[in-house]
GROMACS .gro file of C-alpha atoms in nm:
model
   91
    1MET     CA    1  12.529   2.243  -7.186
    2TYR     CA    2  12.773   1.967  -7.095
    3SER     CA    3  13.063   2.212  -7.079
    4THR     CA    4  12.878   2.383  -6.793
    5LYS     CA    5  12.852   2.049  -6.612
    6ILE     CA    6  13.223   1.976  -6.665
    7PHE     CA    7  13.316   2.326  -6.547
    8SER     CA    8  13.094   2.286  -6.242
    9GLY     CA    9  13.250   1.952  -6.152
   10LEU     CA   10  13.606   2.078  -6.194
   11CYS     CA   11  13.534   2.385  -5.982
   12PHE     CA   12  13.376   2.168  -5.715
   13PHE     CA   13  13.671   1.931  -5.684
   14LEU     CA   14  13.931   2.209  -5.703
   15GLY     CA   15  13.736   2.402  -5.441
   16LEU     CA   16  13.725   2.101  -5.211
   17ILE     CA   17  14.098   2.043  -5.253
   18LEU     CA   18  14.183   2.407  -5.186
   19PHE     CA   19  13.947   2.416  -4.888
   20ALA     CA   20  14.114   2.106  -4.742
   21VAL     CA   21  14.461   2.253  -4.805
   22GLY     CA   22  14.354   2.577  -4.637
   23ILE     CA   23  14.225   2.393  -4.331
   24TYR     CA   24  14.546   2.189  -4.315
   25MET     CA   25  14.759   2.505  -4.338
   26LYS     CA   26  14.547   2.676  -4.074
   27LEU     CA   27  14.578   2.380  -3.835
   28ASN     CA   28  14.950   2.351  -3.908
   29ASN     CA   29  14.989   2.719  -3.821
   30ILE     CA   30  14.800   2.675  -3.496
   31LEU     CA   31  14.974   2.353  -3.390
   32SER     CA   32  15.331   2.429  -3.501
   33THR     CA   33  15.594   2.502  -3.239
   34GLY     CA   34  15.783   2.770  -3.433
   35GLN     CA   35  15.873   3.113  -3.303
   36PRO     CA   36  15.550   3.316  -3.292
   37TYR     CA   37  15.530   3.673  -3.417
   38LYS     CA   38  15.259   3.934  -3.473
   39THR     CA   39  15.154   4.026  -3.826
   40ARG     CA   40  15.068   4.379  -3.936
   41LEU     CA   41  14.704   4.304  -3.867
   42GLY     CA   42  14.783   4.198  -3.512
   43THR     CA   43  14.722   3.825  -3.548
   44ASN     CA   44  14.965   3.569  -3.409
   45MET     CA   45  15.151   3.357  -3.660
   46ASN     CA   46  15.434   3.107  -3.646
   47ALA     CA   47  15.750   3.161  -3.847
   48GLU     CA   48  15.765   2.802  -3.974
   49SER     CA   49  15.424   2.785  -4.137
   50ILE     CA   50  15.201   2.982  -4.371
   51ASP     CA   51  14.857   3.104  -4.274
   52GLY     CA   52  14.592   2.929  -4.488
   53ASN     CA   53  14.349   3.218  -4.531
   54GLY     CA   54  14.413   3.257  -4.903
   55ALA     CA   55  14.357   2.890  -4.977
   56LEU     CA   56  14.043   2.886  -4.763
   57LEU     CA   57  13.901   3.195  -4.934
   58PHE     CA   58  13.982   3.072  -5.285
   59GLY     CA   59  13.840   2.728  -5.205
   60ILE     CA   60  13.515   2.880  -5.080
   61LEU     CA   61  13.494   3.104  -5.388
   62LEU     CA   62  13.541   2.804  -5.617
   63LEU     CA   63  13.270   2.614  -5.430
   64ILE     CA   64  13.032   2.909  -5.475
   65ILE     CA   65  13.117   2.930  -5.847
   66SER     CA   66  13.056   2.556  -5.873
   67LEU     CA   67  12.714   2.592  -5.711
   68ILE     CA   68  12.616   2.875  -5.946
   69SER     CA   69  12.734   2.691  -6.258
   70ASN     CA   70  12.550   2.377  -6.144
   71ARG     CA   71  12.229   2.581  -6.114
   72ILE     CA   72  12.288   2.713  -6.466
   73TYR     CA   73  12.333   2.357  -6.591
   74ILE     CA   74  12.008   2.246  -6.426
   75SER     CA   75  11.814   2.534  -6.582
   76GLN     CA   76  11.966   2.461  -6.926
   77LYS     CA   77  11.870   2.095  -6.889
   78LYS     CA   78  11.510   2.185  -6.798
   79GLU     CA   79  11.483   2.420  -7.098
   80ARG     CA   80  11.625   2.153  -7.329
   81ASN     CA   81  11.385   1.888  -7.199
   82LYS     CA   82  11.091   2.127  -7.235
   83ARG     CA   83  11.192   2.210  -7.594
   84LEU     CA   84  11.228   1.838  -7.680
   85GLU     CA   85  10.883   1.765  -7.534
   86GLU     CA   86  10.731   2.046  -7.742
   87GLU     CA   87  10.900   1.915  -8.057
   88ASN     CA   88  10.781   1.560  -7.985
   89ALA     CA   89  10.427   1.681  -7.917
   90GLY     CA   90  10.429   1.871  -8.248
   91ASN     CA   91  10.530   1.561  -8.442
   0.00000   0.00000   0.00000
């Protein structure tokens, strides 16, 4: 039960860090003064910076995984509390 909570917390903080890094990379790409070029997909990009789409996507995925694992933790905690109440009522 607590391993789910630890996993959820780690995913949350890693997701936030990656999301922030992705936003920073995206803004750096937009604001940099390097030589622009077109990618294969037709988007403009600067030669001196890296587009932050991968970091943004992975950060969002980790935040979603964190939300799901937190919901699992909450349901496990409710089941455990219910089982403890039933055992205490039986005694």
